Amino acid sequence: MKNKYLFFSRTISLKPDTAHEIHDVLCANAAANLGYDTALVYPDTQRGKFNPGELFSPFHLRHPEQDFVEFYDVQEKLKISTLPMPWPIDCIGGKFTASMTVLTRYYLPFHLLPQTKIVHTRDWNFAKAAVKNQIPTIYERHYFQSEKFPAEIVHSPFFQIAITQSEPIRQSLIEYGMPPEKVVWLHNGFDQSFLLRQPQQAEEWREQLLENERQQLVVYSGALYPFKGIDVLIDAAKELPHIQFAITGGKEEQVTAYQQLAKEKQVDNVKFLGWILPRQRLVSLFQAADILVHPHCSGKSADFTNPVKFFQYMASGTPIVITEITPLMPFKDMPLSAVWCEPDHPQKLAQAIQQALEIYPRKISGYLNNIELAHQFSWENRAEKILSYVEEPLRPIMTI
């Protein structure tokens, strides 16, 4: 029976700062958690490297390895299949040895099609191939469009829906030929694990991080780019020497650079924790914090950022200090345990953090209003919304 909900990703790795890969994995993980017969499929240059025979039997579903589970914090229902890309694929010239040719003209029609009910992908070439093979297709586009969409693809009944992350990007897709009724924008989500209370592990984090008689902990988690407000946060921390700050995420070279910057600015109350593994440990770190901070700067990069971190913060139940950037403003009227402040101003950020600490004393059980409001923004909720745009006969059937 053709019932697989197949998610295709062009790359999946275990390297820090891989937001798009995390998106692909957690989309598939959510569908699996909902009970769909889900397969996450992606190329693997190592598989079949010394055994080209793997090309003839490539599609084998299995549970991911432990390092994959720890990196992405996926649950036991998700299954994956890597597609072998042995020599000479992508090693010599010619379209017939290119990986996308092998994926779309060989693997898709001969090995994936017989079991696939619907395809979900951010890869446009794979989406086109799925439509041409008469497979119902969900396409995600997270950036502005720059080329005209082929009418025969986007107007095909097998092209079901395009998902974007903001209204400006949605309008961009429409401008380049996407039928307006076939494109919607949705926020990304948070993983259900952030709802699990871990008081003992949270206390262990506090014992590890609080130093020099400091009693309060402020945490930032996310990418380490200037537009994320890391420089602003370091300057705010200097204004609050009696408070301990912890910053997670980023590549090794970014962590090193910001450690040096903090040293040069003589800021000694900020700890850079790097990429935390297993990823599940972020849950208890968020619950260990007195305040979670979202210091994003203003500007073009702020206009289209997706509030995944904001939803994770909400789910943790920890009070939040939030900068007033465009994508977050729709949430300002929600009854959150939070303090809002202008972006780009270290002093105002420091004042907002101090105010939040005074208004919202730390609760081991978390602030229930934040937790309850977060439920609507889970990956699972997002997956259900996406499938609601698919014609009912073309949807996969839940297996459990």
Short mmCIF file of C-alpha atoms in Angstrom, two decimals:
data_model
loop_
_atom_site.label_atom_id
_atom_site.label_comp_id
_atom_site.label_asym_id
_atom_site.label_seq_id
_atom_site.Cartn_x
_atom_site.Cartn_y
_atom_site.Cartn_z
CA MET A 1 0.00 0.00 0.00
CA LYS A 2 1.32 3.44 -0.94
CA ASN A 3 1.08 5.26 2.38
CA LYS A 4 4.54 6.66 3.14
CA TYR A 5 4.73 10.32 4.17
CA LEU A 6 8.13 10.89 2.60
CA PHE A 7 10.30 13.81 3.69
CA PHE A 8 13.27 14.49 1.43
CA SER A 9 16.21 16.63 2.53
CA ARG A 10 19.18 17.46 0.31
CA THR A 11 21.58 17.42 3.27
CA ILE A 12 21.45 16.11 6.80
CA SER A 13 24.53 16.35 9.01
CA LEU A 14 25.56 16.39 12.65
CA LYS A 15 27.21 19.81 12.56
CA PRO A 16 26.30 22.89 14.62
CA ASP A 17 24.40 25.80 13.09
CA THR A 18 22.28 23.70 10.75
CA ALA A 19 18.87 25.35 11.15
CA HIS A 20 17.45 24.11 7.86
CA GLU A 21 18.48 20.54 8.56
CA ILE A 22 16.93 20.75 12.01
CA HIS A 23 13.76 22.00 10.32
CA ASP A 24 13.63 19.01 7.97
CA VAL A 25 14.29 16.46 10.69
CA LEU A 26 11.78 17.89 13.15
CA CYS A 27 9.09 18.21 10.46
CA ALA A 28 9.45 14.49 9.77
CA ASN A 29 9.69 13.69 13.48
CA ALA A 30 6.39 15.48 14.13
CA ALA A 31 4.60 13.58 11.37
CA ALA A 32 5.89 10.32 12.83
CA ASN A 33 4.75 11.35 16.31
CA LEU A 34 1.27 11.98 14.93
CA GLY A 35 1.10 8.39 13.73
CA TYR A 36 1.87 8.72 10.02
CA ASP A 37 4.04 6.13 8.29
CA THR A 38 6.93 8.58 7.92
CA ALA A 39 10.25 8.23 6.11
CA LEU A 40 13.02 10.83 6.24
CA VAL A 41 15.19 10.30 3.15
CA TYR A 42 18.48 11.99 2.25
CA PRO A 43 21.68 11.30 0.24
CA ASP A 44 24.67 9.66 1.90
CA THR A 45 28.10 9.89 0.26
CA GLN A 46 29.54 7.30 2.66
CA ARG A 47 26.96 4.59 2.13
CA GLY A 48 27.96 2.40 -0.76
CA LYS A 49 31.35 4.12 -1.06
CA PHE A 50 33.08 0.78 -1.41
CA ASN A 51 30.04 -1.17 -2.53
CA PRO A 52 28.34 0.23 -5.66
CA GLY A 53 25.91 -2.69 -5.39
CA GLU A 54 24.05 -0.59 -2.81
CA LEU A 55 22.69 1.42 -5.74
CA PHE A 56 20.43 -1.47 -6.71
CA SER A 57 18.71 -1.76 -3.33
CA PRO A 58 18.92 1.68 -1.72
CA PHE A 59 15.67 2.17 0.22
CA HIS A 60 15.88 0.57 3.66
CA LEU A 61 14.09 2.20 6.58
CA ARG A 62 15.72 2.04 9.99
CA HIS A 63 15.73 3.86 13.28
CA PRO A 64 18.43 6.57 13.39
CA GLU A 65 21.69 6.00 15.25
CA GLN A 66 22.13 7.30 18.78
CA ASP A 67 24.29 10.27 17.73
CA PHE A 68 21.53 11.37 15.34
CA VAL A 69 18.92 11.02 18.11
CA GLU A 70 21.04 13.05 20.53
CA PHE A 71 21.81 15.79 18.00
CA TYR A 72 18.21 16.33 16.83
CA ASP A 73 16.33 15.10 19.93
CA VAL A 74 13.94 12.94 17.90
CA GLN A 75 11.58 10.33 19.31
CA GLU A 76 11.43 6.59 18.67
CA LYS A 77 8.78 6.66 15.93
CA LEU A 78 10.91 8.40 13.29
CA LYS A 79 12.57 6.23 10.65
CA ILE A 80 15.18 7.25 8.11
CA SER A 81 16.66 5.92 4.89
CA THR A 82 19.92 7.20 3.47
CA LEU A 83 20.38 6.94 -0.29
CA PRO A 84 23.88 5.84 -1.37
CA MET A 85 25.93 8.29 -3.42
CA PRO A 86 29.07 6.26 -4.27
CA TRP A 87 31.73 7.12 -6.85
CA PRO A 88 31.44 8.45 -9.54
CA ILE A 89 28.34 10.41 -8.53
CA ASP A 90 29.28 14.13 -8.40
CA CYS A 91 32.94 13.22 -8.93
CA ILE A 92 33.09 13.54 -12.73
CA GLY A 93 31.26 15.75 -15.18
CA GLY A 94 27.99 14.95 -16.87
CA LYS A 95 24.37 15.16 -15.83
CA PHE A 96 23.99 11.39 -15.62
CA THR A 97 26.54 11.23 -12.80
CA ALA A 98 25.07 14.22 -10.92
CA SER A 99 23.46 13.37 -7.61
CA MET A 100 20.15 15.11 -8.38
CA THR A 101 19.85 13.13 -11.62
CA VAL A 102 20.35 9.89 -9.74
CA LEU A 103 17.91 10.97 -7.03
CA THR A 104 15.13 12.20 -9.30
CA ARG A 105 15.42 9.88 -12.30
CA TYR A 106 16.41 6.66 -10.58
CA TYR A 107 15.77 6.53 -6.85
CA LEU A 108 12.47 8.43 -6.92
CA PRO A 109 10.58 6.62 -9.72
CA PHE A 110 11.96 3.13 -9.15
CA HIS A 111 12.54 2.83 -5.40
CA LEU A 112 10.55 5.54 -3.61
CA LEU A 113 7.45 5.94 -5.77
CA PRO A 114 6.00 2.45 -5.15
CA GLN A 115 5.58 3.18 -1.41
CA THR A 116 5.09 6.96 -1.33
CA LYS A 117 1.70 8.57 -0.73
CA ILE A 118 2.97 12.16 -0.48
CA VAL A 119 6.30 14.02 -0.67
CA HIS A 120 7.32 16.92 1.60
CA THR A 121 10.53 18.77 0.73
CA ARG A 122 12.40 22.08 0.59
CA ASP A 123 14.29 20.87 -2.50
CA TRP A 124 12.68 22.35 -5.62
CA ASN A 125 14.26 19.83 -8.02
CA PHE A 126 12.93 16.94 -5.97
CA ALA A 127 9.52 18.60 -5.71
CA LYS A 128 9.35 19.00 -9.50
CA ALA A 129 10.33 15.37 -10.02
CA ALA A 130 7.70 14.20 -7.54
CA VAL A 131 4.98 16.15 -9.36
CA LYS A 132 6.13 14.76 -12.72
CA ASN A 133 5.85 11.28 -11.23
CA GLN A 134 2.29 12.13 -10.13
CA ILE A 135 3.05 12.11 -6.42
CA PRO A 136 1.14 14.63 -4.27
CA THR A 137 3.72 17.18 -3.15
CA ILE A 138 4.19 19.69 -0.33
CA TYR A 139 6.95 22.19 -1.06
CA GLU A 140 8.57 24.53 1.48
CA ARG A 141 10.31 27.73 0.42
CA HIS A 142 11.94 29.82 3.16
CA TYR A 143 13.59 32.48 0.98
CA PHE A 144 12.49 35.04 -1.57
CA GLN A 145 11.88 33.62 -5.02
CA SER A 146 14.08 34.83 -7.90
CA GLU A 147 12.99 32.67 -10.84
CA LYS A 148 9.66 32.02 -12.53
CA PHE A 149 7.91 28.84 -11.42
CA PRO A 150 7.08 26.47 -14.30
CA ALA A 151 3.31 26.65 -14.78
CA GLU A 152 2.99 22.95 -15.57
CA ILE A 153 4.37 22.12 -12.12
CA VAL A 154 2.64 24.62 -9.83
CA HIS A 155 -0.73 24.27 -11.59
CA SER A 156 -0.57 20.48 -11.54
CA PRO A 157 -3.15 18.82 -9.28
CA PHE A 158 -0.26 16.88 -7.74
CA PHE A 159 1.37 20.12 -6.53
CA GLN A 160 -0.74 20.50 -3.42
CA ILE A 161 0.67 23.39 -1.37
CA ALA A 162 3.72 25.59 -0.89
CA ILE A 163 4.64 26.59 2.66
CA THR A 164 6.57 29.77 3.47
CA GLN A 165 7.46 31.45 6.76
CA SER A 166 6.26 35.02 6.24
CA GLU A 167 3.79 37.05 4.19
CA PRO A 168 6.53 38.93 2.23
CA ILE A 169 8.01 35.62 1.09
CA ARG A 170 4.52 34.35 0.23
CA GLN A 171 3.98 37.40 -1.97
CA SER A 172 7.36 36.77 -3.61
CA LEU A 173 6.28 33.26 -4.61
CA ILE A 174 2.99 34.58 -6.01
CA GLU A 175 4.86 37.24 -7.99
CA TYR A 176 6.91 34.51 -9.67
CA GLY A 177 3.95 32.39 -10.69
CA MET A 178 2.77 30.41 -7.67
CA PRO A 179 -1.05 30.28 -7.60
CA PRO A 180 -2.18 32.34 -4.56
CA GLU A 181 -4.48 29.58 -3.37
CA LYS A 182 -1.53 27.17 -3.30
CA VAL A 183 0.78 29.08 -0.97
CA VAL A 184 0.41 29.77 2.76
CA TRP A 185 2.80 30.92 5.45
CA LEU A 186 3.22 29.19 8.79
CA HIS A 187 5.58 29.56 11.71
CA ASN A 188 7.98 26.75 12.49
CA GLY A 189 7.42 24.97 15.79
CA PHE A 190 9.01 23.66 18.96
CA ASP A 191 9.74 20.09 19.94
CA GLN A 192 7.43 18.45 22.48
CA SER A 193 10.38 17.60 24.74
CA PHE A 194 10.49 21.25 25.87
CA LEU A 195 7.25 20.62 27.75
CA LEU A 196 8.79 17.93 29.96
CA ARG A 197 9.71 19.15 33.45
CA GLN A 198 13.24 18.25 34.56
CA PRO A 199 13.73 19.87 37.99
CA GLN A 200 16.70 17.76 39.07
CA GLN A 201 18.67 18.37 35.86
CA ALA A 202 17.76 22.07 36.04
CA GLU A 203 19.22 22.29 39.54
CA GLU A 204 22.41 20.62 38.32
CA TRP A 205 22.75 23.33 35.66
CA ARG A 206 22.39 26.05 38.31
CA GLU A 207 25.06 24.44 40.49
CA GLN A 208 27.36 24.29 37.46
CA LEU A 209 26.80 27.79 36.11
CA LEU A 210 26.20 30.10 39.08
CA GLU A 211 29.53 31.46 40.36
CA ASN A 212 30.90 34.23 42.57
CA GLU A 213 27.84 34.21 44.81
CA ARG A 214 25.52 35.10 41.92
CA GLN A 215 21.99 33.82 42.52
CA GLN A 216 20.27 34.55 39.20
CA LEU A 217 20.81 32.99 35.77
CA VAL A 218 19.93 34.50 32.37
CA VAL A 219 20.18 32.21 29.33
CA TYR A 220 20.31 32.81 25.57
CA SER A 221 20.17 29.89 23.12
CA GLY A 222 20.57 30.12 19.37
CA ALA A 223 22.88 31.10 16.54
CA LEU A 224 25.85 33.36 17.30
CA TYR A 225 25.56 36.05 14.65
CA PRO A 226 25.73 39.81 15.35
CA PHE A 227 22.16 40.34 14.07
CA LYS A 228 20.97 37.89 16.73
CA GLY A 229 21.93 40.51 19.31
CA ILE A 230 24.90 38.72 20.90
CA ASP A 231 26.99 41.89 21.04
CA VAL A 232 24.07 43.74 22.61
CA LEU A 233 23.63 40.94 25.16
CA ILE A 234 27.31 41.03 26.17
CA ASP A 235 27.07 44.80 26.69
CA ALA A 236 23.88 44.32 28.73
CA ALA A 237 25.62 41.69 30.87
CA LYS A 238 28.33 44.24 31.68
CA GLU A 239 25.59 46.48 33.13
CA LEU A 240 24.49 43.60 35.42
CA PRO A 241 27.66 42.14 36.98
CA HIS A 242 25.68 40.54 39.83
CA ILE A 243 23.78 38.29 37.36
CA GLN A 244 25.20 35.21 35.64
CA PHE A 245 24.67 34.89 31.87
CA ALA A 246 24.99 31.72 29.77
CA ILE A 247 25.00 31.64 25.97
CA THR A 248 24.56 28.44 24.00
CA GLY A 249 24.89 27.60 20.32
CA GLY A 250 27.19 28.66 17.50
CA LYS A 251 30.12 27.19 15.65
CA GLU A 252 33.40 26.68 17.48
CA GLU A 253 35.03 29.67 15.79
CA GLN A 254 32.07 31.90 16.70
CA VAL A 255 32.21 30.81 20.33
CA THR A 256 35.94 31.55 20.44
CA ALA A 257 35.46 34.99 18.86
CA TYR A 258 32.74 36.01 21.31
CA GLN A 259 34.71 34.71 24.27
CA GLN A 260 37.56 36.97 23.17
CA LEU A 261 35.18 39.91 22.71
CA ALA A 262 33.78 39.47 26.22
CA LYS A 263 37.32 39.31 27.59
CA GLU A 264 38.29 42.51 25.75
CA LYS A 265 35.22 44.27 27.16
CA GLN A 266 36.08 42.94 30.64
CA VAL A 267 32.78 41.10 30.96
CA ASP A 268 33.35 38.17 33.31
CA ASN A 269 29.75 37.11 34.00
CA VAL A 270 29.04 35.47 30.63
CA LYS A 271 29.70 31.80 29.95
CA PHE A 272 29.71 30.44 26.40
CA LEU A 273 28.55 26.83 26.42
CA GLY A 274 28.80 26.10 22.69
CA TRP A 275 26.59 23.52 21.02
CA ILE A 276 24.96 21.46 23.75
CA LEU A 277 24.63 17.71 23.24
CA PRO A 278 22.55 15.72 23.72
CA ARG A 279 20.21 18.43 22.44
CA GLN A 280 17.63 17.30 25.00
CA ARG A 281 19.79 18.95 27.69
CA LEU A 282 18.57 22.33 26.42
CA VAL A 283 15.22 21.54 28.02
CA SER A 284 16.63 21.46 31.54
CA LEU A 285 18.93 24.43 30.85
CA PHE A 286 15.91 26.55 29.90
CA GLN A 287 14.15 25.45 33.09
CA ALA A 288 17.28 26.25 35.11
CA ALA A 289 17.23 29.88 34.01
CA ASP A 290 15.55 32.66 35.94
CA ILE A 291 15.07 34.49 32.64
CA LEU A 292 15.42 33.51 28.98
CA VAL A 293 16.48 36.37 26.73
CA HIS A 294 15.67 37.01 23.04
CA PRO A 295 17.99 39.95 22.11
CA HIS A 296 17.55 39.99 18.31
CA CYS A 297 18.59 43.26 16.60
CA SER A 298 16.33 45.28 14.32
CA GLY A 299 16.86 45.53 10.56
CA LYS A 300 16.16 43.41 7.49
CA SER A 301 17.31 40.18 9.11
CA ALA A 302 14.80 40.68 11.90
CA ASP A 303 11.86 41.11 9.56
CA PHE A 304 11.90 37.50 8.40
CA THR A 305 13.31 35.56 11.33
CA ASN A 306 11.17 32.64 12.45
CA PRO A 307 10.26 32.58 16.16
CA VAL A 308 11.25 28.97 16.88
CA LYS A 309 13.42 29.96 19.83
CA PHE A 310 10.58 32.11 21.16
CA PHE A 311 8.24 29.09 21.11
CA GLN A 312 10.84 26.91 22.84
CA TYR A 313 11.23 29.57 25.50
CA MET A 314 7.45 29.68 26.00
CA ALA A 315 7.20 25.89 26.32
CA SER A 316 9.88 25.87 29.04
CA GLY A 317 7.66 28.01 31.29
CA THR A 318 10.56 30.35 32.08
CA PRO A 319 9.85 34.12 31.91
CA ILE A 320 11.21 35.81 28.78
CA VAL A 321 12.76 39.16 27.89
CA ILE A 322 11.79 39.83 24.28
CA THR A 323 12.96 42.49 21.84
CA GLU A 324 10.25 44.18 19.81
CA ILE A 325 11.03 42.95 16.30
CA THR A 326 8.42 42.59 13.57
CA PRO A 327 7.90 38.79 13.59
CA LEU A 328 7.30 38.77 17.36
CA MET A 329 4.93 41.71 17.60
CA PRO A 330 1.78 39.60 16.94
CA PHE A 331 2.51 37.84 20.23
CA LYS A 332 2.82 41.00 22.32
CA ASP A 333 -0.83 40.97 23.37
CA MET A 334 -0.65 37.39 24.62
CA PRO A 335 -0.84 37.03 28.42
CA LEU A 336 2.77 35.89 28.73
CA SER A 337 5.12 36.09 31.68
CA ALA A 338 7.47 38.33 29.74
CA VAL A 339 8.97 41.80 29.49
CA TRP A 340 9.32 43.52 26.11
CA CYS A 341 12.01 46.04 25.18
CA GLU A 342 13.39 47.96 22.22
CA PRO A 343 16.07 46.19 20.18
CA ASP A 344 19.66 47.40 19.72
CA HIS A 345 20.01 49.11 23.15
CA PRO A 346 22.16 47.28 25.75
CA GLN A 347 21.03 49.56 28.58
CA LYS A 348 17.34 49.04 27.81
CA LEU A 349 17.91 45.29 27.53
CA ALA A 350 19.66 45.32 30.92
CA GLN A 351 16.75 47.27 32.42
CA ALA A 352 14.23 44.81 30.97
CA ILE A 353 16.17 41.85 32.40
CA GLN A 354 16.31 43.47 35.83
CA GLN A 355 12.58 44.25 35.64
CA ALA A 356 11.72 40.68 34.65
CA LEU A 357 13.74 39.28 37.54
CA GLU A 358 11.81 41.49 39.94
CA ILE A 359 8.35 40.75 38.51
CA TYR A 360 8.77 37.02 37.89
CA PRO A 361 10.59 35.12 40.61
CA ARG A 362 11.79 31.73 39.48
CA LYS A 363 9.29 28.85 39.76
CA ILE A 364 10.52 25.26 39.61
CA SER A 365 7.23 24.27 38.00
CA GLY A 366 7.45 27.10 35.46
CA TYR A 367 4.85 29.74 34.61
CA LEU A 368 1.82 27.76 33.45
CA ASN A 369 0.43 30.55 31.27
CA ASN A 370 3.55 30.42 29.07
CA ILE A 371 3.42 26.62 28.89
CA GLU A 372 -0.27 26.50 27.99
CA LEU A 373 0.06 29.21 25.33
CA ALA A 374 2.97 27.34 23.73
CA HIS A 375 0.97 24.21 22.87
CA GLN A 376 -0.48 25.72 19.69
CA PHE A 377 3.02 26.23 18.27
CA SER A 378 4.36 22.66 18.40
CA TRP A 379 5.80 20.94 15.32
CA GLU A 380 2.94 18.46 15.55
CA ASN A 381 0.37 21.25 15.43
CA ARG A 382 2.18 22.69 12.40
CA ALA A 383 2.16 19.30 10.64
CA GLU A 384 -1.59 18.98 11.12
CA LYS A 385 -2.13 22.48 9.67
CA ILE A 386 -0.04 21.65 6.61
CA LEU A 387 -1.94 18.44 5.91
CA SER A 388 -5.22 20.31 6.22
CA TYR A 389 -4.28 22.07 2.95
CA VAL A 390 -3.87 18.73 1.17
CA GLU A 391 -6.90 17.24 -0.52
CA GLU A 392 -8.25 14.56 1.80
CA PRO A 393 -7.92 11.59 -0.62
CA LEU A 394 -4.24 12.49 -1.11
CA ARG A 395 -3.33 12.61 2.58
CA PRO A 396 -1.44 9.72 4.16
CA ILE A 397 -3.43 7.55 6.54
CA MET A 398 -2.43 7.36 10.19
CA THR A 399 -1.10 3.91 11.03
CA ILE A 400 -1.44 4.20 14.82
#
